[in-house]
Short mmCIF file of C-alpha atoms and ligand atoms in Angstrom, two decimals:
data_model
loop_
_atom_site.label_atom_id
_atom_site.label_comp_id
_atom_site.label_asym_id
_atom_site.label_seq_id
_atom_site.Cartn_x
_atom_site.Cartn_y
_atom_site.Cartn_z
CA MET K 1 -60.66 64.49 -26.47
CA LEU K 2 -62.73 65.03 -23.13
CA GLY K 3 -60.69 66.50 -20.30
CA ALA K 4 -58.11 69.32 -20.02
CA GLY K 5 -56.51 68.47 -16.62
CA GLY K 6 -53.18 66.81 -15.81
CA HIS K 7 -54.29 63.43 -16.97
CA ALA K 8 -55.43 64.81 -20.20
CA LYS K 9 -51.91 66.00 -20.93
CA VAL K 10 -50.69 62.40 -20.65
CA VAL K 11 -53.43 61.03 -22.90
CA VAL K 12 -52.80 63.71 -25.51
CA GLU K 13 -49.22 62.73 -25.61
CA ALA K 14 -50.17 59.11 -25.83
CA LEU K 15 -52.48 59.83 -28.73
CA LEU K 16 -49.56 61.71 -30.45
CA THR K 17 -47.33 58.60 -30.09
CA MET K 18 -50.11 56.66 -32.05
CA GLY K 19 -49.80 59.15 -34.78
CA HIS K 20 -53.30 60.71 -34.04
CA ILE K 21 -54.03 64.45 -34.56
CA VAL K 22 -55.92 65.79 -31.54
CA SER K 23 -58.39 68.44 -32.93
CA GLY K 24 -59.34 69.82 -29.72
CA LEU K 25 -60.44 69.38 -25.95
CA VAL K 26 -63.85 69.37 -24.51
CA ALA K 27 -63.91 70.43 -20.90
CA PRO K 28 -65.44 72.98 -18.49
CA GLU K 29 -64.02 76.43 -19.50
CA ARG K 30 -62.43 76.82 -16.02
CA GLU K 31 -59.67 74.17 -17.01
CA GLY K 32 -58.13 76.72 -19.34
CA THR K 33 -57.96 77.35 -23.11
CA TRP K 34 -55.07 75.26 -24.46
CA LEU K 35 -53.13 72.25 -23.31
CA LEU K 36 -49.98 71.19 -25.25
CA ASP K 37 -51.02 73.29 -28.19
CA VAL K 38 -54.49 71.66 -28.39
CA PRO K 39 -57.24 74.17 -28.02
CA LEU K 40 -60.17 73.93 -25.73
CA LEU K 41 -63.20 73.85 -27.99
CA GLY K 42 -65.81 74.30 -25.22
CA ASN K 43 -67.81 72.16 -22.69
CA ASP K 44 -70.06 69.03 -23.16
CA ASP K 45 -72.52 71.24 -25.18
CA VAL K 46 -70.36 71.24 -28.19
CA LEU K 47 -70.35 67.51 -28.68
CA PRO K 48 -73.44 67.30 -31.01
CA ARG K 49 -72.01 69.90 -33.21
CA LEU K 50 -68.53 68.29 -33.46
CA ARG K 51 -70.05 65.02 -34.39
CA ALA K 52 -72.19 66.81 -36.89
CA GLU K 53 -69.05 68.36 -38.41
CA GLY K 54 -67.55 65.09 -38.96
CA ILE K 55 -65.36 64.39 -35.79
CA ALA K 56 -65.86 60.69 -35.49
CA ASP K 57 -63.43 59.61 -32.87
CA ALA K 58 -63.29 60.70 -29.29
CA ALA K 59 -60.95 59.78 -26.37
CA LEU K 60 -61.31 59.95 -22.68
CA GLY K 61 -58.71 62.22 -20.82
CA VAL K 62 -60.66 62.25 -17.44
CA GLY K 63 -59.13 60.68 -14.39
CA ASP K 64 -62.21 60.45 -12.14
CA ASN K 65 -63.51 56.87 -12.61
CA ARG K 66 -67.22 57.53 -12.18
CA LEU K 67 -67.20 60.63 -14.52
CA ARG K 68 -65.18 58.71 -17.10
CA GLY K 69 -67.62 55.91 -17.15
CA LEU K 70 -70.42 58.26 -17.58
CA LEU K 71 -68.87 60.27 -20.36
CA ALA K 72 -68.06 57.03 -22.23
CA GLY K 73 -71.80 56.33 -22.39
CA ARG K 74 -72.51 59.83 -23.37
CA LEU K 75 -70.04 59.91 -26.22
CA LEU K 76 -71.32 56.64 -27.67
CA ALA K 77 -74.96 57.96 -27.31
CA PHE K 78 -73.94 61.02 -29.51
CA GLY K 79 -72.43 58.64 -32.08
CA PHE K 80 -68.81 59.04 -31.51
CA ASN K 81 -66.42 55.96 -31.78
CA LEU K 82 -64.42 55.39 -28.71
CA PRO K 83 -61.13 53.88 -29.85
CA CYS K 84 -58.69 52.72 -27.20
CA VAL K 85 -55.67 54.86 -26.57
CA LEU K 86 -52.68 52.63 -26.57
CA HIS K 87 -49.41 54.46 -25.89
CA SER K 88 -46.70 53.19 -28.30
CA ALA K 89 -44.43 52.22 -25.27
CA ALA K 90 -47.04 50.02 -23.71
CA TRP K 91 -46.87 46.22 -24.05
CA ILE K 92 -50.20 44.69 -24.73
CA SER K 93 -50.59 41.00 -25.24
CA PRO K 94 -52.22 39.88 -28.51
CA SER K 95 -54.59 37.69 -26.50
CA SER K 96 -55.85 40.70 -24.24
CA VAL K 97 -59.35 41.84 -24.84
CA LEU K 98 -59.99 45.64 -24.54
CA GLY K 99 -63.30 47.39 -24.42
CA GLU K 100 -64.15 50.60 -25.95
CA GLY K 101 -62.13 53.69 -24.81
CA VAL K 102 -59.63 51.85 -22.91
CA VAL K 103 -56.50 53.92 -22.02
CA VAL K 104 -53.23 52.21 -21.62
CA LEU K 105 -50.27 54.46 -20.84
CA GLN K 106 -46.46 54.19 -21.18
CA LYS K 107 -44.51 51.24 -19.89
CA ALA K 108 -47.77 49.53 -18.77
CA ALA K 109 -47.74 45.77 -19.43
CA LEU K 110 -50.97 43.80 -20.22
CA SER K 111 -50.41 40.11 -20.00
CA ALA K 112 -51.94 37.18 -21.70
CA ASP K 113 -55.82 36.57 -21.74
CA THR K 114 -56.63 39.69 -19.67
CA LYS K 115 -59.75 41.71 -20.12
CA TYR K 116 -60.60 45.36 -19.74
CA GLY K 117 -64.06 46.86 -19.53
CA ARG K 118 -65.01 49.99 -21.29
CA ALA K 119 -63.16 53.08 -20.25
CA ALA K 120 -60.79 51.21 -18.03
CA LEU K 121 -57.47 53.02 -17.37
CA ILE K 122 -54.18 51.40 -17.02
CA ASN K 123 -51.72 54.03 -16.03
CA SER K 124 -47.90 54.28 -16.56
CA GLY K 125 -45.85 51.23 -15.65
CA ALA K 126 -48.71 49.16 -14.17
CA ILE K 127 -48.46 45.37 -14.77
CA VAL K 128 -51.60 43.33 -15.00
CA GLU K 129 -50.72 39.60 -15.14
CA HIS K 130 -52.45 36.80 -16.94
CA ASP K 131 -56.12 36.08 -16.90
CA SER K 132 -57.02 39.18 -14.79
CA ASP K 133 -60.25 41.03 -15.43
CA ILE K 134 -60.49 44.76 -15.01
CA GLY K 135 -63.90 46.27 -14.76
CA GLU K 136 -65.48 49.20 -16.61
CA ALA K 137 -63.94 52.57 -15.80
CA ALA K 138 -61.61 51.03 -13.21
CA HIS K 139 -58.18 52.64 -12.83
CA ILE K 140 -55.04 50.77 -12.27
CA ALA K 141 -52.76 53.52 -11.14
CA PRO K 142 -49.00 54.00 -11.92
CA GLY K 143 -46.71 51.27 -10.96
CA CYS K 144 -49.34 48.79 -9.63
CA VAL K 145 -48.63 44.98 -10.01
CA LEU K 146 -51.54 42.78 -10.18
CA GLY K 147 -50.87 39.06 -10.06
CA GLY K 148 -52.43 36.43 -12.24
CA ASN K 149 -56.35 36.04 -12.28
CA VAL K 150 -57.08 39.11 -10.24
CA ARG K 151 -60.73 40.68 -10.64
CA VAL K 152 -61.12 44.35 -10.19
CA GLY K 153 -64.71 45.75 -10.22
CA ALA K 154 -66.15 48.66 -12.13
CA ARG K 155 -65.05 52.18 -11.10
CA THR K 156 -62.40 50.85 -8.58
CA LEU K 157 -59.20 52.63 -8.06
CA VAL K 158 -56.06 50.63 -7.26
CA GLY K 159 -53.85 53.36 -5.95
CA ILE K 160 -50.38 54.18 -7.08
CA GLY K 161 -47.76 51.41 -6.54
CA SER K 162 -50.09 48.89 -5.07
CA VAL K 163 -49.54 45.09 -5.26
CA VAL K 164 -52.39 42.65 -5.48
CA ARG K 165 -51.94 38.89 -4.79
CA PRO K 166 -52.98 36.49 -7.50
CA GLU K 167 -56.57 35.25 -7.47
CA ILE K 168 -57.80 38.23 -5.44
CA VAL K 169 -61.24 39.73 -6.09
CA ILE K 170 -61.79 43.43 -5.62
CA GLY K 171 -65.24 44.65 -5.74
CA SER K 172 -66.73 47.63 -7.63
CA ASP K 173 -66.32 51.34 -6.45
CA VAL K 174 -63.54 50.37 -4.08
CA ILE K 175 -60.52 52.69 -3.25
CA VAL K 176 -57.24 50.88 -2.71
CA GLY K 177 -54.92 53.42 -1.01
CA ALA K 178 -51.62 54.15 -2.69
CA GLY K 179 -48.86 51.62 -1.73
CA SER K 180 -51.28 48.89 -0.47
CA VAL K 181 -50.65 45.12 -0.47
CA VAL K 182 -53.83 43.47 -1.13
CA VAL K 183 -53.80 39.90 0.10
CA SER K 184 -57.45 39.08 0.60
CA ASP K 185 -60.63 39.82 -1.25
CA VAL K 186 -62.07 43.44 -0.94
CA PRO K 187 -65.83 44.06 -0.71
CA THR K 188 -67.76 46.41 -3.01
CA GLY K 189 -67.74 49.98 -1.94
CA SER K 190 -65.08 49.74 0.52
CA GLU K 191 -61.73 51.56 1.12
CA VAL K 192 -58.65 49.58 2.14
CA MET K 193 -55.06 50.69 2.63
CA GLY K 194 -51.78 49.49 4.02
CA CYS K 195 -49.72 46.44 4.16
CA PRO K 196 -51.50 44.01 4.43
CA ALA K 197 -54.54 46.30 3.11
CA ARG K 198 -57.26 46.64 5.70
CA PRO K 199 -60.46 48.78 5.72
CA ARG K 200 -60.11 52.27 6.80
CA ALA K 201 -60.96 52.53 10.46
CA ARG K 202 -63.12 55.56 11.01
CA GLY K 203 -62.34 57.32 14.32
CA THR K 204 -61.95 54.01 16.32
CA ALA K 205 -58.58 54.98 17.74
CA PHE K 206 -60.05 58.25 19.13
CA THR K 207 -63.04 56.36 20.61
CA GLU K 208 -60.86 53.81 22.21
CA LEU K 209 -58.58 56.47 23.74
CA ALA K 210 -61.69 58.37 25.01
CA THR K 211 -63.11 55.58 26.95
C1 LIG R 1 -56.42 56.23 0.58
C2 LIG R 1 -56.72 57.68 0.25
C3 LIG R 1 -57.76 57.82 -0.75
C4 LIG R 1 -57.13 58.43 1.40
O1 LIG R 1 -57.28 59.72 1.23
P1 LIG R 1 -57.89 60.86 2.38
O2 LIG R 1 -59.33 60.21 2.50
O3 LIG R 1 -57.72 62.17 1.88
O4 LIG R 1 -57.11 60.44 3.59
P2 LIG R 1 -56.05 61.29 4.46
O5 LIG R 1 -54.94 61.74 3.73
O6 LIG R 1 -56.93 62.31 5.16
O7 LIG R 1 -55.48 60.30 5.51
C5 LIG R 1 -56.41 59.62 6.52
C6 LIG R 1 -55.53 58.60 7.15
O8 LIG R 1 -55.22 57.51 6.37
C7 LIG R 1 -53.77 57.37 6.34
N1 LIG R 1 -53.46 57.08 4.92
C8 LIG R 1 -53.89 57.70 3.80
N2 LIG R 1 -53.58 57.10 2.67
C9 LIG R 1 -52.95 56.01 3.05
C10 LIG R 1 -52.34 54.95 2.38
N3 LIG R 1 -52.31 55.01 1.05
N4 LIG R 1 -51.82 53.92 2.96
C11 LIG R 1 -51.74 54.01 4.37
N5 LIG R 1 -52.32 54.94 5.10
C12 LIG R 1 -52.93 55.94 4.41
C13 LIG R 1 -53.16 58.76 6.67
O9 LIG R 1 -51.90 58.69 7.22
C14 LIG R 1 -54.17 59.22 7.82
O10 LIG R 1 -53.89 58.42 8.93
P3 LIG R 1 -54.13 59.10 10.35
O11 LIG R 1 -55.60 59.48 10.40
O12 LIG R 1 -53.71 58.25 11.23
O13 LIG R 1 -53.20 60.47 10.33
C15 LIG R 1 -55.41 58.35 -0.27
O14 LIG R 1 -54.50 58.67 0.59
C16 LIG R 1 -54.86 57.51 -1.47
O15 LIG R 1 -53.90 56.72 -1.25
N6 LIG R 1 -55.22 57.70 -2.69
C17 LIG R 1 -54.79 57.11 -3.90
C18 LIG R 1 -54.33 58.10 -4.86
C19 LIG R 1 -53.94 57.55 -6.16
O16 LIG R 1 -53.23 56.52 -6.18
N7 LIG R 1 -54.44 58.11 -7.27
C20 LIG R 1 -54.04 57.71 -8.62
C21 LIG R 1 -53.40 58.91 -9.29
S1 LIG R 1 -52.68 58.59 -10.83
#
């Protein structure tokens, strides 16, 4: 498994609920040597050797969206399979379609006819309602609720506990701040927060006060 930080711990435990054996972690040495009794095998340089030794399946335990997306491509290029990590306590509709390396954690609920791009992360207790489409390496953080037919672009983070109204389109590389209520579409590359969610104002208040 790639990663050895806090998020990796959660993914290791999810893999164990699925009955997998986690042979080891691949991460920068500074992240430690062991995690939940799973040894750190080295950094990315060991990947070709591990593949040659017969390790066929890899999992993504990295929280950063951009990095997770890049690493997914790298693992596939090295010839690893990227099976989904689906915690045994998650609810996943049989009509949902999951790309390679999708991670779904405990108590998440993936509703009917929803789609998830490669390396998407649906965190603990998040609810994704019917017909929604979550992009590659996007992250729906713990406790979010997305209404029906919501679109979330690649690498977007929907922060902890956010609510997204049905039919909303959120672009790629967006950050939705924790606890936001998204009631209108969000353009690619922006950062929104609050209730209702609005773009982050950069220094406007100070400028207004000063003039
Ligand atoms: C939105 C976010 C990215 C901003 O982080 P940041 O750039 O470090 O921002 P700061 O903490 O410096 O706060 C900047 C301002 O925005 C406000 N703010 C920050 N996050 C906010 C949020 N979620 N909702 C409303 N206001 C917020 C702060 O109060 C501060 O306001 P001020 O300038 O009037 O004092 C971050 O707060 C956030 O919500 N991240 C989501 C984390 C998450 O869910 N991760 C998933 C982990 S599983």
